[in-house]
MMTF fields as JSON, N, C-alpha, C and O atoms, coordinates in Angstrom:
{
  "mmtfVersion": "1.0.0",
  "mmtfProducer": "UNKNOWN",
  "numBonds": 475,
  "numAtoms": 476,
  "numGroups": 119,
  "numChains": 1,
  "numModels": 1,
  "chainsPerModel": [1],
  "groupsPerChain": [119],
  "chainIdList": ["A"],
  "bondAtomList": [4, 2, 8, 6, 12, 10, 16, 14, 20, 18, 24, 22, 28, 26, 32, 30, 36, 34, 40, 38, 44, 42, 48, 46, 52, 50, 56, 54, 60, 58, 64, 62, 68, 66, 72, 70, 76, 74, 80, 78, 84, 82, 88, 86, 92, 90, 96, 94, 100, 98, 104, 102, 108, 106, 112, 110, 116, 114, 120, 118, 124, 122, 128, 126, 132, 130, 136, 134, 140, 138, 144, 142, 148, 146, 152, 150, 156, 154, 160, 158, 164, 162, 168, 166, 172, 170, 176, 174, 180, 178, 184, 182, 188, 186, 192, 190, 196, 194, 200, 198, 204, 202, 208, 206, 212, 210, 216, 214, 220, 218, 224, 222, 228, 226, 232, 230, 236, 234, 240, 238, 244, 242, 248, 246, 252, 250, 256, 254, 260, 258, 264, 262, 268, 266, 272, 270, 276, 274, 280, 278, 284, 282, 288, 286, 292, 290, 296, 294, 300, 298, 304, 302, 308, 306, 312, 310, 316, 314, 320, 318, 324, 322, 328, 326, 332, 330, 336, 334, 340, 338, 344, 342, 348, 346, 352, 350, 356, 354, 360, 358, 364, 362, 368, 366, 372, 370, 376, 374, 380, 378, 384, 382, 388, 386, 392, 390, 396, 394, 400, 398, 404, 402, 408, 406, 412, 410, 416, 414, 420, 418, 424, 422, 428, 426, 432, 430, 436, 434, 440, 438, 444, 442, 448, 446, 452, 450, 456, 454, 460, 458, 464, 462, 468, 466, 472, 470],
  "bondOrderList": [1, 1, 1, 1, 1, 1, 1, 1, 1, 1, 1, 1, 1, 1, 1, 1, 1, 1, 1, 1, 1, 1, 1, 1, 1, 1, 1, 1, 1, 1, 1, 1, 1, 1, 1, 1, 1, 1, 1, 1, 1, 1, 1, 1, 1, 1, 1, 1, 1, 1, 1, 1, 1, 1, 1, 1, 1, 1, 1, 1, 1, 1, 1, 1, 1, 1, 1, 1, 1, 1, 1, 1, 1, 1, 1, 1, 1, 1, 1, 1, 1, 1, 1, 1, 1, 1, 1, 1, 1, 1, 1, 1, 1, 1, 1, 1, 1, 1, 1, 1, 1, 1, 1, 1, 1, 1, 1, 1, 1, 1, 1, 1, 1, 1, 1, 1, 1, 1],
  "groupList": [{"groupName": "MET", "atomNameList": ["N", "CA", "C", "O"], "elementList": ["N", "C", "C", "O"], "formalChargeList": [0, 0, 0, 0], "bondAtomList": [1, 0, 2, 1, 3, 2], "bondOrderList": [1, 1, 2], "singleLetterCode": "M", "chemCompType": "L-PEPTIDE LINKING"}, {"groupName": "SER", "atomNameList": ["N", "CA", "C", "O"], "elementList": ["N", "C", "C", "O"], "formalChargeList": [0, 0, 0, 0], "bondAtomList": [1, 0, 2, 1, 3, 2], "bondOrderList": [1, 1, 2], "singleLetterCode": "S", "chemCompType": "L-PEPTIDE LINKING"}, {"groupName": "GLU", "atomNameList": ["N", "CA", "C", "O"], "elementList": ["N", "C", "C", "O"], "formalChargeList": [0, 0, 0, 0], "bondAtomList": [1, 0, 2, 1, 3, 2], "bondOrderList": [1, 1, 2], "singleLetterCode": "E", "chemCompType": "L-PEPTIDE LINKING"}, {"groupName": "LEU", "atomNameList": ["N", "CA", "C", "O"], "elementList": ["N", "C", "C", "O"], "formalChargeList": [0, 0, 0, 0], "bondAtomList": [1, 0, 2, 1, 3, 2], "bondOrderList": [1, 1, 2], "singleLetterCode": "L", "chemCompType": "L-PEPTIDE LINKING"}, {"groupName": "THR", "atomNameList": ["N", "CA", "C", "O"], "elementList": ["N", "C", "C", "O"], "formalChargeList": [0, 0, 0, 0], "bondAtomList": [1, 0, 2, 1, 3, 2], "bondOrderList": [1, 1, 2], "singleLetterCode": "T", "chemCompType": "L-PEPTIDE LINKING"}, {"groupName": "GLN", "atomNameList": ["N", "CA", "C", "O"], "elementList": ["N", "C", "C", "O"], "formalChargeList": [0, 0, 0, 0], "bondAtomList": [1, 0, 2, 1, 3, 2], "bondOrderList": [1, 1, 2], "singleLetterCode": "Q", "chemCompType": "L-PEPTIDE LINKING"}, {"groupName": "ILE", "atomNameList": ["N", "CA", "C", "O"], "elementList": ["N", "C", "C", "O"], "formalChargeList": [0, 0, 0, 0], "bondAtomList": [1, 0, 2, 1, 3, 2], "bondOrderList": [1, 1, 2], "singleLetterCode": "I", "chemCompType": "L-PEPTIDE LINKING"}, {"groupName": "ALA", "atomNameList": ["N", "CA", "C", "O"], "elementList": ["N", "C", "C", "O"], "formalChargeList": [0, 0, 0, 0], "bondAtomList": [1, 0, 2, 1, 3, 2], "bondOrderList": [1, 1, 2], "singleLetterCode": "A", "chemCompType": "L-PEPTIDE LINKING"}, {"groupName": "PRO", "atomNameList": ["N", "CA", "C", "O"], "elementList": ["N", "C", "C", "O"], "formalChargeList": [0, 0, 0, 0], "bondAtomList": [1, 0, 2, 1, 3, 2], "bondOrderList": [1, 1, 2], "singleLetterCode": "P", "chemCompType": "L-PEPTIDE LINKING"}, {"groupName": "ARG", "atomNameList": ["N", "CA", "C", "O"], "elementList": ["N", "C", "C", "O"], "formalChargeList": [0, 0, 0, 0], "bondAtomList": [1, 0, 2, 1, 3, 2], "bondOrderList": [1, 1, 2], "singleLetterCode": "R", "chemCompType": "L-PEPTIDE LINKING"}, {"groupName": "VAL", "atomNameList": ["N", "CA", "C", "O"], "elementList": ["N", "C", "C", "O"], "formalChargeList": [0, 0, 0, 0], "bondAtomList": [1, 0, 2, 1, 3, 2], "bondOrderList": [1, 1, 2], "singleLetterCode": "V", "chemCompType": "L-PEPTIDE LINKING"}, {"groupName": "ASP", "atomNameList": ["N", "CA", "C", "O"], "elementList": ["N", "C", "C", "O"], "formalChargeList": [0, 0, 0, 0], "bondAtomList": [1, 0, 2, 1, 3, 2], "bondOrderList": [1, 1, 2], "singleLetterCode": "D", "chemCompType": "L-PEPTIDE LINKING"}, {"groupName": "LYS", "atomNameList": ["N", "CA", "C", "O"], "elementList": ["N", "C", "C", "O"], "formalChargeList": [0, 0, 0, 0], "bondAtomList": [1, 0, 2, 1, 3, 2], "bondOrderList": [1, 1, 2], "singleLetterCode": "K", "chemCompType": "L-PEPTIDE LINKING"}, {"groupName": "TRP", "atomNameList": ["N", "CA", "C", "O"], "elementList": ["N", "C", "C", "O"], "formalChargeList": [0, 0, 0, 0], "bondAtomList": [1, 0, 2, 1, 3, 2], "bondOrderList": [1, 1, 2], "singleLetterCode": "W", "chemCompType": "L-PEPTIDE LINKING"}, {"groupName": "GLY", "atomNameList": ["N", "CA", "C", "O"], "elementList": ["N", "C", "C", "O"], "formalChargeList": [0, 0, 0, 0], "bondAtomList": [1, 0, 2, 1, 3, 2], "bondOrderList": [1, 1, 2], "singleLetterCode": "G", "chemCompType": "PEPTIDE LINKING"}, {"groupName": "CYS", "atomNameList": ["N", "CA", "C", "O"], "elementList": ["N", "C", "C", "O"], "formalChargeList": [0, 0, 0, 0], "bondAtomList": [1, 0, 2, 1, 3, 2], "bondOrderList": [1, 1, 2], "singleLetterCode": "C", "chemCompType": "L-PEPTIDE LINKING"}, {"groupName": "PHE", "atomNameList": ["N", "CA", "C", "O"], "elementList": ["N", "C", "C", "O"], "formalChargeList": [0, 0, 0, 0], "bondAtomList": [1, 0, 2, 1, 3, 2], "bondOrderList": [1, 1, 2], "singleLetterCode": "F", "chemCompType": "L-PEPTIDE LINKING"}],
  "groupTypeList": [0, 1, 2, 3, 4, 5, 5, 6, 3, 5, 7, 1, 8, 5, 7, 9, 10, 4, 3, 1, 10, 11, 2, 6, 12, 1, 5, 2, 7, 10, 13, 6, 3, 4, 11, 2, 11, 14, 15, 10, 0, 3, 4, 4, 11, 11, 2, 11, 14, 6, 8, 10, 13, 8, 1, 2, 7, 3, 7, 12, 3, 13, 7, 4, 11, 2, 13, 2, 7, 15, 12, 8, 3, 5, 3, 1, 3, 1, 11, 13, 0, 12, 12, 13, 10, 8, 14, 0, 0, 14, 11, 7, 3, 10, 10, 0, 10, 15, 8, 10, 8, 7, 2, 2, 14, 2, 10, 0, 0, 8, 11, 2, 16, 7, 2, 3, 3, 3, 11],
  "groupIdList": [1, 2, 3, 4, 5, 6, 7, 8, 9, 10, 11, 12, 13, 14, 15, 16, 17, 18, 19, 20, 21, 22, 23, 24, 25, 26, 27, 28, 29, 30, 31, 32, 33, 34, 35, 36, 37, 38, 39, 40, 41, 42, 43, 44, 45, 46, 47, 48, 49, 50, 51, 52, 53, 54, 55, 56, 57, 58, 59, 60, 61, 62, 63, 64, 65, 66, 67, 68, 69, 70, 71, 72, 73, 74, 75, 76, 77, 78, 79, 80, 81, 82, 83, 84, 85, 86, 87, 88, 89, 90, 91, 92, 93, 94, 95, 96, 97, 98, 99, 100, 101, 102, 103, 104, 105, 106, 107, 108, 109, 110, 111, 112, 113, 114, 115, 116, 117, 118, 119],
  "secStructList": [7, 7, 2, 2, 2, 2, 2, 2, 2, 2, 1, 7, 2, 2, 2, 2, 2, 2, 2, 2, 2, 2, 2, 2, 2, 2, 2, 6, 3, 3, 3, 3, 3, 3, 3, 6, 6, 3, 3, 7, 7, 3, 3, 3, 6, 6, 3, 3, 3, 3, 3, 3, 5, 1, 1, 2, 2, 2, 2, 2, 2, 2, 7, 7, 4, 4, 4, 6, 6, 7, 3, 3, 3, 3, 3, 3, 2, 2, 2, 0, 0, 0, 0, 0, 2, 2, 2, 2, 2, 2, 6, 6, 7, 3, 3, 3, 3, 7, 7, 5, 6, 6, 5, 7, 7, 3, 3, 3, 7, 2, 2, 2, 2, 2, 2, 2, 2, 2, 7],
  "xCoordList": [3.874, 3.723, 5.001, 5.516, 5.49, 6.75, 6.581, 5.472, 7.704, 7.691, 7.143, 6.381, 7.532, 7.035, 5.515, 4.825, 5.001, 3.547, 2.84, 1.834, 3.341, 2.736, 2.777, 1.791, 3.921, 4.051, 3.029, 2.346, 2.927, 2.037, 0.576, -0.209, 0.206, -1.186, -1.593, -2.771, -0.633, -0.93, -0.762, -1.097, -0.252, 0.076, -1.117, -2.051, -1.06, -2.048, -1.795, -0.717, -2.761, -2.529, -1.279, -0.544, -1.03, 0.149, 1.437, 2.412, 1.443, 2.625, 2.838, 3.976, 1.734, 1.874, 2.568, 3.325, 2.312, 2.988, 4.492, 5.246, 4.932, 6.365, 6.983, 8.027, 6.349, 6.866, 6.884, 7.839, 5.83, 5.743, 6.812, 7.479, 6.973, 7.979, 9.368, 10.142, 9.687, 11.001, 11.214, 12.294, 10.201, 10.331, 10.391, 11.177, 9.578, 9.601, 10.975, 11.519, 11.535, 12.873, 13.917, 14.809, 13.804, 14.747, 14.682, 15.715, 13.479, 13.287, 13.301, 13.394, 13.205, 13.115, 11.97, 12.095, 10.834, 9.668, 8.383, 8.334, 7.351, 5.997, 5.104, 5.288, 4.156, 3.23, 1.833, 1.366, 1.173, -0.22, -0.986, -0.392, -2.296, -3.118, -3.648, -3.967, -3.736, -4.286, -5.369, -5.399, -6.256, -7.246, -7.339, -6.484, -8.353, -8.442, -8.614, -8.38, -9.018, -9.199, -7.989, -7.978, -6.97, -5.784, -5.578, -5.869, -5.079, -4.76, -6.034, -6.975, -6.062, -7.196, -7.201, -6.172, -8.373, -8.544, -9.613, -10.537, -9.481, -10.453, -11.007, -10.378, -12.193, -12.802, -13.121, -13.749, -12.683, -13.051, -13.576, -12.946, -14.718, -15.355, -15.38, -16.061, -14.658, -14.668, -13.429, -13.244, -12.577, -11.277, -11.161, -11.537, -10.628, -10.272, -8.772, -8.012, -8.355, -6.93, -6.473, -7.27, -5.172, -4.527, -3.904, -3.056, -4.332, -3.716, -2.341, -2.152, -1.389, -0.031, 0.401, -0.043, 1.276, 1.787, 3.293, 3.848, 3.956, 5.409, 5.828, 7.017, 4.851, 5.209, 4.067, 2.907, 4.431, 3.441, 2.461, 1.257, 2.988, 2.144, 1.045, -0.1, 1.389, 0.385, -0.646, -1.831, -0.193, -1.137, -2.106, -3.301, -1.587, -2.442, -3.485, -4.591, -3.146, -4.11, -5.353, -6.446, -5.18, -6.291, -7.137, -8.316, -6.55, -7.205, -8.17, -7.939, -9.244, -10.271, -11.629, -11.748, -12.641, -14.019, -14.087, -13.736, -14.539, -14.692, -13.354, -13.323, -12.269, -10.938, -10.17, -9.002, -10.807, -10.063, -9.453, -8.52, -9.953, -9.37, -8.146, -7.472, -7.863, -6.749, -5.41, -5.302, -4.405, -3.051, -2.103, -2.188, -1.2, -0.192, 0.767, 1.13, 1.159, 2.132, 3.195, 2.886, 4.45, 5.565, 5.971, 6.163, 6.097, 6.588, 7.921, 8.065, 8.881, 10.149, 9.912, 9.049, 10.675, 10.56, 10.83, 10.203, 11.756, 12.071, 10.858, 10.539, 10.183, 8.97, 7.876, 7.181, 7.73, 6.717, 6.946, 6.019, 8.184, 8.499, 8.399, 7.884, 8.888, 8.947, 7.62, 7.296, 6.848, 5.626, 4.349, 3.446, 4.285, 3.037, 2.725, 1.592, 3.708, 3.441, 2.944, 1.907, 3.633, 3.116, 1.744, 0.878, 1.559, 0.274, -0.859, -1.946, -0.613, -1.639, -1.932, -3.084, -0.898, -1.106, -1.973, -2.895, -1.671, -2.425, -3.87, -4.748, -4.124, -5.477, -6.191, -7.3, -5.563, -6.127, -6.455, -7.513, -5.548, -5.707, -4.827, -3.803, -5.239, -4.453, -3.817, -4.169, -2.877, -2.262, -2.902, -3.058, -3.271, -3.791, -2.727, -2.554, -2.022, -0.834, -1.205, -1.716, -0.935, -1.019, -2.344, -2.366, -3.454, -4.689, -4.562, -3.916, -5.171, -5.179, -6.637, -7.51, -6.915, -8.309, -9.016, -8.525, -10.174, -11.039, -10.519, -11.117, -9.422, -8.911, -8.351, -7.566, -8.77, -8.245, -6.817, -6.398, -6.098, -4.756, -4.812, -5.845, -3.7, -3.559, -3.617, -2.923, -4.44, -4.612, -3.722, -3.729, -2.947, -2.101, -1.931, -2.184, -1.507, -1.254, -0.002, 0.912, 0.036, 1.2, 2.528, 3.541, 2.529, 3.791, 4.229, 5.426, 3.265, 3.604, 4.233, 5.238, 3.627, 4.141, 5.538, 6.435, 5.713, 7.023, 8.087, 9.22, 7.725, 8.69, 9.145, 10.324, 8.207, 8.582, 9.553, 10.486, 9.322, 10.182, 11.569, 12.526, 11.673, 12.964, 13.772, 14.98, 13.127, 13.831, 14.911, 15.6],
  "yCoordList": [-13.082, -12.61, -12.927, -14.043, -11.952, -12.141, -13.099, -13.358, -13.607, -14.509, -13.798, -14.384, -12.534, -11.755, -11.618, -11.814, -11.282, -11.124, -12.429, -12.416, -13.541, -14.841, -15.146, -15.612, -14.881, -15.125, -14.293, -14.803, -13.018, -12.113, -12.513, -12.466, -12.903, -13.28, -14.522, -14.704, -15.368, -16.595, -16.428, -17.334, -15.293, -15.102, -14.587, -14.002, -14.819, -14.248, -12.744, -12.282, -11.977, -10.534, -10.207, -9.281, -10.959, -10.705, -11.01, -10.266, -12.097, -12.445, -11.436, -11.147, -10.892, -9.852, -8.616, -7.953, -8.303, -7.153, -7.378, -6.501, -8.542, -8.844, -8.801, -8.178, -9.456, -9.465, -8.044, -7.651, -7.288, -5.921, -5.024, -4.274, -5.103, -4.275, -4.589, -3.673, -5.855, -6.245, -5.671, -5.162, -5.75, -5.261, -3.733, -3.168, -3.069, -1.6, -1.115, -0.17, -1.759, -1.382, -1.63, -0.808, -2.749, -3.106, -2.122, -1.694, -1.773, -0.887, 0.601, 1.475, 0.867, 2.236, 3.001, 4.175, 2.288, 2.896, 2.254, 1.065, 3.083, 2.662, 3.002, 4.041, 2.149, 2.392, 2.664, 1.972, 3.682, 3.984, 4.054, 3.975, 4.201, 4.431, 5.857, 6.39, 6.458, 7.805, 7.828, 6.99, 8.812, 9.077, 10.583, 11.317, 11.051, 12.49, 13.32, 14.529, 12.693, 13.407, 13.323, 13.947, 12.565, 12.42, 10.982, 10.049, 10.815, 9.495, 8.71, 9.246, 7.441, 6.578, 6.261, 5.92, 6.381, 6.036, 4.964, 4.907, 4.12, 3.074, 3.274, 3.903, 2.729, 2.795, 1.381, 0.612, 1.038, -0.226, 0.086, 0.827, -0.471, -0.201, 1.304, 2.033, 1.78, 3.214, 3.926, 5.108, 3.248, 3.83, 4.152, 3.359, 5.345, 5.723, 5.537, 5.84, 5.04, 4.809, 4.808, 4.847, 4.762, 4.741, 3.365, 2.931, 2.684, 1.396, 1.608, 2.514, 0.766, 0.828, -0.562, -1.577, -0.574, -1.825, -1.733, -0.638, -2.887, -2.891, -2.858, -2.755, -2.945, -2.941, -2.37, -2.362, -1.9, -1.382, -2.486, -2.252, -3.682, -4.799, -5.109, -5.349, -5.105, -5.394, -4.268, -4.525, -3.032, -1.912, -2.02, -1.765, -2.399, -2.54, -3.637, -3.529, -4.689, -5.77, -5.272, -5.809, -4.244, -3.688, -2.759, -2.547, -2.205, -1.201, -1.852, -1.835, -2.418, -3.042, -2.494, -1.782, -2.832, -2.418, -0.916, -0.124, -0.519, 0.912, 1.648, 2.878, 0.922, 1.536, 1.473, 1.858, 0.993, 0.736, 1.988, 1.871, 3.168, 4.401, 4.857, 5.813, 4.174, 4.563, 4.154, 3.156, 4.954, 4.691, 4.535, 5.291, 3.554, 3.42, 4.616, 5.134, 5.031, 6.114, 5.667, 5.218, 5.795, 5.427, 6.623, 7.73, 6.381, 7.384, 6.892, 5.716, 7.778, 7.357, 7.07, 7.677, 6.157, 5.832, 7.077, 7.275, 7.898, 9.133, 10.067, 10.597, 10.273, 11.115, 10.515, 11.23, 9.196, 8.527, 8.842, 9.212, 8.69, 8.882, 10.358, 10.663, 11.264, 12.677, 13.41, 14.297, 13.043, 13.794, 13.02, 13.527, 11.799, 11.051, 10.575, 10.715, 10.018, 9.51, 10.634, 10.459, 11.786, 12.856, 13.37, 13.669, 13.467, 13.933, 12.993, 13.434, 11.7, 10.709, 10.711, 10.578, 10.86, 10.927, 12.145, 12.051, 13.282, 14.499, 14.403, 15.034, 13.612, 13.453, 12.223, 11.9, 11.541, 10.328, 9.253, 8.627, 9.049, 8.006, 6.815, 6.958, 5.646, 4.432, 4.004, 4.501, 3.076, 2.45, 1.082, 0.338, 0.756, -0.568, -1.246, -0.932, -2.183, -2.752, -3.867, -4.917, -3.606, -4.586, -5.351, -6.578, -4.607, -5.349, -6.042, -5.527, -7.186, -7.915, -8.18, -8.078, -8.518, -8.741, -9.692, -10.78, -9.252, -10.01, -10.09, -10.779, -9.405, -9.408, -8.051, -7.459, -7.569, -6.302, -6.484, -7.587, -5.413, -5.442, -5.309, -4.962, -5.587, -5.395, -3.895, -3.106, -3.511, -2.099, -1.757, -2.451, -0.666, -0.226, 1.284, 1.929, 1.82, 3.252, 3.58, 2.762, 4.769, 5.135, 5.061, 4.658, 5.447, 5.391, 3.954, 3.669, 3.039, 1.613, 1.071, 0.361, 1.416, 0.967, 1.556, 0.867, 2.824, 3.481, 2.771, 2.6, 2.357, 1.656, 0.356, 0.007, -0.364, -1.602, -1.302, -2.064, -0.179, 0.182, 0.638, 0.587, 1.077, 1.538, 0.426, 0.571, -0.678, -1.786, -2.366, -3.304],
  "zCoordList": [-14.551, -13.18, -12.404, -12.463, -11.695, -10.974, -9.797, -9.33, -9.342, -8.189, -6.955, -6.186, -6.764, -5.624, -5.689, -4.689, -6.864, -7.019, -6.682, -5.972, -7.171, -6.875, -5.378, -4.808, -4.745, -3.299, -2.532, -1.644, -2.877, -2.154, -2.35, -1.403, -3.56, -3.816, -3.026, -2.718, -2.701, -1.951, -0.442, 0.32, -0.01, 1.405, 2.204, 1.656, 3.506, 4.425, 4.521, 4.147, 5.015, 5.159, 5.975, 5.632, 7.054, 7.885, 7.122, 7.225, 6.363, 5.577, 4.457, 4.086, 3.91, 2.876, 3.436, 2.727, 4.709, 5.329, 5.312, 4.892, 5.762, 5.81, 4.421, 4.224, 3.461, 2.09, 1.514, 0.844, 1.779, 1.261, 1.865, 1.152, 3.177, 3.852, 3.303, 3.023, 3.147, 2.617, 1.221, 0.92, 0.371, -1.009, -1.05, -1.81, -0.252, -0.201, 0.246, -0.325, 1.264, 1.73, 0.645, 0.437, -0.037, -1.087, -2.259, -2.774, -2.669, -3.824, -3.442, -4.303, -2.126, -1.609, -2.259, -2.608, -2.412, -3.05, -2.537, -2.222, -2.467, -2.104, -3.298, -3.932, -3.602, -4.701, -4.149, -3.245, -4.706, -4.384, -5.698, -6.773, -5.611, -6.799, -6.763, -5.7, -7.925, -8.032, -9.107, -10.008, -8.985, -10.019, -10.202, -9.706, -10.899, -11.174, -9.907, -9.926, -8.814, -7.552, -6.635, -5.574, -7.023, -6.189, -5.761, -6.51, -4.562, -4.013, -3.711, -3.125, -4.111, -3.807, -2.311, -1.727, -1.714, -0.302, -0.191, -1.002, 0.812, 1.091, 2.494, 3.344, 2.718, 4.037, 4.495, 3.767, 5.711, 6.33, 7.714, 8.468, 8.051, 9.337, 9.591, 8.87, 10.593, 10.911, 10.403, 10.695, 9.654, 9.323, 7.842, 6.978, 7.572, 6.209, 6.075, 6.995, 4.928, 4.773, 3.337, 2.399, 3.196, 1.896, 1.685, 2.465, 0.62, 0.314, -0.317, -1.128, 0.063, -0.484, -0.929, -0.393, -1.923, -2.463, -2.646, -2.736, -2.7, -2.892, -4.361, -4.663, -5.287, -6.712, -7.544, -7.131, -8.712, -9.653, -10.064, -10.167, -10.295, -10.744, -9.732, -10.113, -8.452, -7.427, -7.317, -7.107, -7.459, -7.442, -8.623, -8.476, -9.789, -10.977, -10.797, -11.326, -10.059, -9.834, -9.103, -9.285, -8.275, -7.509, -8.381, -8.093, -9.436, -10.271, -11.271, -12.48, -10.743, -11.58, -11.167, -10.171, -11.94, -11.668, -11.419, -12.294, -10.227, -9.945, -9.892, -9.95, -9.785, -9.692, -11.011, -11.057, -12.09, -13.328, -13.969, -14.763, -13.646, -14.182, -13.378, -13.76, -12.273, -11.403, -12.012, -12.725, -11.708, -12.189, -11.0, -10.033, -11.073, -10.017, -10.021, -11.077, -8.847, -8.692, -7.703, -6.599, -8.111, -7.251, -6.393, -6.897, -5.097, -4.157, -3.613, -3.278, -3.527, -2.93, -1.444, -0.81, -0.918, 0.496, 1.346, 2.386, 0.897, 1.608, 1.661, 2.725, 0.535, 0.525, 1.397, 2.119, 1.323, 2.137, 3.617, 4.338, 4.049, 5.467, 5.887, 6.963, 5.041, 5.409, 5.24, 6.03, 4.209, 3.901, 4.202, 4.868, 3.709, 3.794, 5.211, 5.673, 5.899, 7.26, 8.172, 8.813, 8.264, 9.123, 8.661, 9.484, 7.347, 6.828, 7.172, 7.548, 7.046, 7.38, 8.878, 9.291, 9.679, 11.13, 11.469, 12.279, 10.846, 11.095, 10.646, 11.234, 9.601, 9.078, 9.641, 9.216, 10.59, 11.214, 10.174, 10.232, 9.233, 8.23, 8.586, 9.255, 8.13, 8.347, 7.03, 5.96, 7.131, 5.962, 5.797, 6.765, 4.568, 4.247, 3.388, 2.211, 4.014, 3.382, 2.416, 2.805, 1.157, 0.075, 0.0, 0.093, -0.169, -0.438, -1.794, -2.706, -1.913, -3.181, -3.541, -2.679, -4.803, -5.187, -4.219, -3.915, -3.749, -2.842, -1.408, -0.583, -1.092, 0.28, 0.651, -0.09, 1.812, 2.293, 2.778, 3.13, 2.788, 3.346, 4.857, 5.43, 5.48, 6.926, 7.215, 6.574, 8.174, 8.514, 9.702, 10.719, 9.558, 10.663, 10.62, 9.602, 11.723, 11.81, 10.983, 10.891, 10.388, 9.571, 10.325, 9.755, 11.607, 12.353, 12.61, 12.644, 12.793, 12.962, 11.678, 11.718, 10.536, 9.249, 9.022, 8.536, 9.375, 9.225, 10.06, 9.609, 11.274, 12.131, 11.473, 11.534, 10.84, 10.134, 9.003, 8.75, 8.323, 7.193, 7.645, 6.872, 8.882, 9.411, 10.071, 10.255, 10.428, 11.088, 10.204, 10.605]
}
């Protein structure tokens, strides 16, 4: 297990956002999970959203139980910003940043997450 994965698994949801944003910017890539129906979406309270991770390894950690058939998919940071952020805004979806087993990720609006990635 990489040092980043260990750090993220031990971090609070807010700290996972910071670690994730730094890694996504460094790698210029966002990871999502997909299945035969497309992108995996999660629902919390009243919000539907797309979980994202800074690495394939972290995305795979989430792909257990009902999600075990899901496969990680790497999106370029450029595609994320140009296609996914506007699409999610138009569909009223949120971003769930780096959920880990037994813990939800920090929920934020796609434009808020994009601003962090541009800082």
